[in-house]
Amino acid sequence: MTPILYSFRRCPYAMRARLALAASGITTELREIVLRDKAPAFLDASPSGTVPCLVAQEKVIDESLDIMIWALTRNDPEGWLDMPEVGHDLIARADGPFKHALDRTKYATRYPEEDPSAHRDQAATFLAELDAAIDPWIFDRPTLADYAILPFVRQFAFIDKTWFDAQPWPNLHAWLERFLTSDRFAAIMDKYPKWSDGDAPTFFP
């Protein structure tokens, strides 16, 4: 069967899943989910009720990084998985402390007891370390680390783009800009209508 990808266009987790699926060349049936009105078939498939969710013949994968690795272990023409072990450590930090700080900066009203400025400073510390590492990628060429982290840096950047652009991170700024203006980013950001059961399939990539 063709794997089914439940996705939401603007979700950074779903973005990175689509990036890896596109790089691998594995065709999926893409089902665009509206988070405020989740389709029953999606809720039946996804243990967590969150996107992305990949329904493959052998299993359901409910975590975006696991979807990336699933796709790339099947076909990795650009060698994204061939990276130093520290790349996995950076992804874990981006998914953990950085995303924690990002959420408390972007959605400050959800966390009224916390200081968004302090969380922005914590996120900035991680981004400054990335800036020091990037030349012009995190390693000597694009890897899983770049494409697993970039959607979240994008999300953070647009919380306050004027502030972000003023930070002394030239390598990080250039890295993000290359991503945002790339054909690869454009290809994963096509708009799809909300999926409903019975709709004709839409295939990605």
GROMACS .gro file of C-alpha atoms in nm:
model
  205
    1MET     CA    1   0.000   0.000   0.000
    2THR     CA    2   0.106   0.362  -0.045
    3PRO     CA    3   0.197   0.506   0.297
    4ILE     CA    4  -0.041   0.771   0.426
    5LEU     CA    5   0.098   1.092   0.576
    6TYR     CA    6  -0.135   1.296   0.795
    7SER     CA    7   0.013   1.645   0.791
    8PHE     CA    8  -0.053   2.010   0.868
    9ARG     CA    9   0.125   2.254   0.639
   10ARG     CA   10   0.256   2.503   0.896
   11CYS     CA   11   0.354   2.258   1.170
   12PRO     CA   12   0.736   2.241   1.197
   13TYR     CA   13   0.720   1.875   1.295
   14ALA     CA   14   0.519   1.799   0.982
   15MET     CA   15   0.754   2.015   0.775
   16ARG     CA   16   1.055   1.808   0.868
   17ALA     CA   17   0.872   1.484   0.798
   18ARG     CA   18   0.782   1.613   0.451
   19LEU     CA   19   1.142   1.723   0.396
   20ALA     CA   20   1.275   1.374   0.459
   21LEU     CA   21   1.003   1.205   0.256
   22ALA     CA   22   1.076   1.438  -0.035
   23ALA     CA   23   1.451   1.376  -0.009
   24SER     CA   24   1.395   1.000   0.001
   25GLY     CA   25   1.161   1.006  -0.296
   26ILE     CA   26   0.909   0.787  -0.115
   27THR     CA   27   0.560   0.865  -0.238
   28THR     CA   28   0.289   0.903   0.024
   29GLU     CA   29  -0.077   0.989   0.017
   30LEU     CA   30  -0.086   1.327   0.188
   31ARG     CA   31  -0.389   1.406   0.401
   32GLU     CA   32  -0.398   1.766   0.521
   33ILE     CA   33  -0.547   1.789   0.869
   34VAL     CA   34  -0.714   2.092   1.025
   35LEU     CA   35  -0.607   2.083   1.389
   36ARG     CA   36  -0.928   2.238   1.522
   37ASP     CA   37  -1.140   1.986   1.330
   38LYS     CA   38  -0.948   1.658   1.316
   39ALA     CA   39  -1.081   1.392   1.084
   40PRO     CA   40  -1.203   1.075   1.260
   41ALA     CA   41  -0.980   0.855   1.043
   42PHE     CA   42  -0.679   1.055   1.158
   43LEU     CA   43  -0.775   1.021   1.524
   44ASP     CA   44  -0.821   0.648   1.472
   45ALA     CA   45  -0.473   0.622   1.317
   46SER     CA   46  -0.271   0.851   1.543
   47PRO     CA   47  -0.207   0.734   1.900
   48SER     CA   48  -0.138   1.093   2.009
   49GLY     CA   49  -0.380   1.279   1.782
   50THR     CA   50  -0.092   1.499   1.660
   51VAL     CA   51   0.067   1.556   1.321
   52PRO     CA   52   0.261   1.425   1.149
   53CYS     CA   53   0.147   1.065   1.152
   54LEU     CA   54   0.264   0.813   0.893
   55VAL     CA   55   0.059   0.500   0.833
   56ALA     CA   56   0.290   0.251   0.663
   57GLN     CA   57   0.214  -0.109   0.576
   58GLU     CA   58   0.416  -0.243   0.868
   59LYS     CA   59   0.341   0.016   1.138
   60VAL     CA   60   0.211   0.358   1.237
   61ILE     CA   61   0.480   0.619   1.310
   62ASP     CA   62   0.361   0.904   1.528
   63GLU     CA   63   0.685   1.101   1.582
   64SER     CA   64   0.830   1.332   1.317
   65LEU     CA   65   1.195   1.237   1.373
   66ASP     CA   66   1.104   0.869   1.351
   67ILE     CA   67   0.928   0.939   1.019
   68MET     CA   68   1.243   1.110   0.891
   69ILE     CA   69   1.460   0.815   0.989
   70TRP     CA   70   1.207   0.564   0.851
   71ALA     CA   71   1.215   0.735   0.512
   72LEU     CA   72   1.590   0.785   0.499
   73THR     CA   73   1.677   0.431   0.604
   74ARG     CA   74   1.481   0.318   0.299
   75ASN     CA   75   1.641   0.565   0.060
   76ASP     CA   76   1.895   0.833   0.146
   77PRO     CA   77   2.040   0.956  -0.184
   78GLU     CA   78   2.193   1.269  -0.026
   79GLY     CA   79   2.343   1.089   0.274
   80TRP     CA   80   2.152   1.280   0.542
   81LEU     CA   81   2.198   0.997   0.793
   82ASP     CA   82   2.575   0.997   0.743
   83MET     CA   83   2.659   1.258   1.005
   84PRO     CA   84   2.863   1.276   1.326
   85GLU     CA   85   2.696   1.156   1.645
   86VAL     CA   86   2.693   1.514   1.774
   87GLY     CA   87   2.425   1.581   1.513
   88HIS     CA   88   2.185   1.361   1.706
   89ASP     CA   89   2.275   1.550   2.023
   90LEU     CA   90   2.193   1.881   1.853
   91ILE     CA   91   1.857   1.748   1.734
   92ALA     CA   92   1.778   1.634   2.089
   93ARG     CA   93   1.864   1.980   2.224
   94ALA     CA   94   1.651   2.146   1.955
   95ASP     CA   95   1.358   1.916   2.028
   96GLY     CA   96   1.400   1.952   2.404
   97PRO     CA   97   1.530   2.271   2.570
   98PHE     CA   98   1.514   2.489   2.256
   99LYS     CA   99   1.155   2.393   2.168
  100HIS     CA  100   1.058   2.437   2.534
  101ALA     CA  101   1.196   2.791   2.527
  102LEU     CA  102   1.049   2.861   2.181
  103ASP     CA  103   0.698   2.770   2.294
  104ARG     CA  104   0.722   2.991   2.603
  105THR     CA  105   0.841   3.279   2.388
  106LYS     CA  106   0.589   3.239   2.105
  107TYR     CA  107   0.289   3.142   2.317
  108ALA     CA  108   0.362   3.350   2.624
  109THR     CA  109  -0.006   3.391   2.711
  110ARG     CA  110  -0.029   3.015   2.765
  111TYR     CA  111   0.240   3.036   3.032
  112PRO     CA  112   0.150   3.347   3.236
  113GLU     CA  113   0.369   3.239   3.528
  114GLU     CA  114   0.685   3.232   3.312
  115ASP     CA  115   0.910   3.508   3.175
  116PRO     CA  116   0.913   3.503   2.793
  117SER     CA  117   1.225   3.721   2.782
  118ALA     CA  118   1.418   3.467   2.988
  119HIS     CA  119   1.305   3.189   2.757
  120ARG     CA  120   1.401   3.392   2.451
  121ASP     CA  121   1.747   3.432   2.602
  122GLN     CA  122   1.770   3.057   2.657
  123ALA     CA  123   1.674   2.990   2.297
  124ALA     CA  124   1.924   3.251   2.181
  125THR     CA  125   2.206   3.071   2.361
  126PHE     CA  126   2.139   2.758   2.155
  127LEU     CA  127   2.113   2.958   1.833
  128ALA     CA  128   2.443   3.131   1.903
  129GLU     CA  129   2.606   2.789   1.935
  130LEU     CA  130   2.452   2.683   1.605
  131ASP     CA  131   2.579   3.002   1.442
  132ALA     CA  132   2.933   2.914   1.553
  133ALA     CA  133   2.900   2.563   1.407
  134ILE     CA  134   2.743   2.647   1.068
  135ASP     CA  135   2.982   2.683   0.773
  136PRO     CA  136   2.768   2.683   0.559
  137TRP     CA  137   2.590   2.379   0.710
  138ILE     CA  138   2.611   2.235   1.059
  139PHE     CA  139   2.864   1.986   0.923
  140ASP     CA  140   3.049   1.993   0.591
  141ARG     CA  141   2.731   1.924   0.391
  142PRO     CA  142   2.355   1.904   0.453
  143THR     CA  143   2.252   1.628   0.694
  144LEU     CA  144   1.960   1.517   0.905
  145ALA     CA  145   2.060   1.771   1.171
  146ASP     CA  146   2.007   2.066   0.937
  147TYR     CA  147   1.666   1.960   0.814
  148ALA     CA  148   1.541   1.838   1.151
  149ILE     CA  149   1.628   2.172   1.315
  150LEU     CA  150   1.560   2.430   1.042
  151PRO     CA  151   1.177   2.428   1.067
  152PHE     CA  152   1.201   2.519   1.437
  153VAL     CA  153   1.456   2.794   1.378
  154ARG     CA  154   1.216   2.929   1.116
  155GLN     CA  155   0.934   2.924   1.369
  156PHE     CA  156   1.144   3.103   1.628
  157ALA     CA  157   1.269   3.363   1.377
  158PHE     CA  158   0.919   3.476   1.288
  159ILE     CA  159   0.812   3.536   1.647
  160ASP     CA  160   0.989   3.873   1.616
  161LYS     CA  161   1.175   3.886   1.284
  162THR     CA  162   1.312   4.234   1.346
  163TRP     CA  163   1.472   4.123   1.672
  164PHE     CA  164   1.594   3.797   1.516
  165ASP     CA  165   1.755   3.973   1.219
  166ALA     CA  166   1.938   4.210   1.454
  167GLN     CA  167   2.116   3.928   1.636
  168PRO     CA  168   2.489   3.872   1.560
  169TRP     CA  169   2.436   3.536   1.392
  170PRO     CA  170   2.550   3.579   1.029
  171ASN     CA  171   2.600   3.209   0.961
  172LEU     CA  172   2.263   3.116   1.109
  173HIS     CA  173   2.086   3.393   0.919
  174ALA     CA  174   2.241   3.282   0.588
  175TRP     CA  175   2.159   2.915   0.663
  176LEU     CA  176   1.795   2.995   0.733
  177GLU     CA  177   1.763   3.226   0.433
  178ARG     CA  178   1.904   2.958   0.199
  179PHE     CA  179   1.641   2.722   0.333
  180LEU     CA  180   1.351   2.966   0.305
  181THR     CA  181   1.437   3.057  -0.055
  182SER     CA  182   1.517   2.702  -0.167
  183ASP     CA  183   1.319   2.494  -0.413
  184ARG     CA  184   1.311   2.223  -0.147
  185PHE     CA  185   1.125   2.444   0.100
  186ALA     CA  186   0.887   2.569  -0.169
  187ALA     CA  187   0.809   2.211  -0.272
  188ILE     CA  188   0.705   2.102   0.078
  189MET     CA  189   0.493   2.413   0.138
  190ASP     CA  190   0.235   2.366  -0.136
  191LYS     CA  191  -0.115   2.428  -0.005
  192TYR     CA  192  -0.360   2.141   0.012
  193PRO     CA  193  -0.729   2.147   0.097
  194LYS     CA  194  -0.849   1.993   0.420
  195TRP     CA  195  -0.873   1.617   0.378
  196SER     CA  196  -1.204   1.439   0.433
  197ASP     CA  197  -1.279   1.070   0.412
  198GLY     CA  198  -1.378   0.984   0.057
  199ASP     CA  199  -1.165   1.254  -0.109
  200ALA     CA  200  -0.955   1.158  -0.408
  201PRO     CA  201  -0.598   1.088  -0.296
  202THR     CA  202  -0.330   1.356  -0.316
  203PHE     CA  203   0.023   1.222  -0.354
  204PHE     CA  204   0.343   1.370  -0.212
  205PRO     CA  205   0.607   1.448  -0.325
   0.00000   0.00000   0.00000
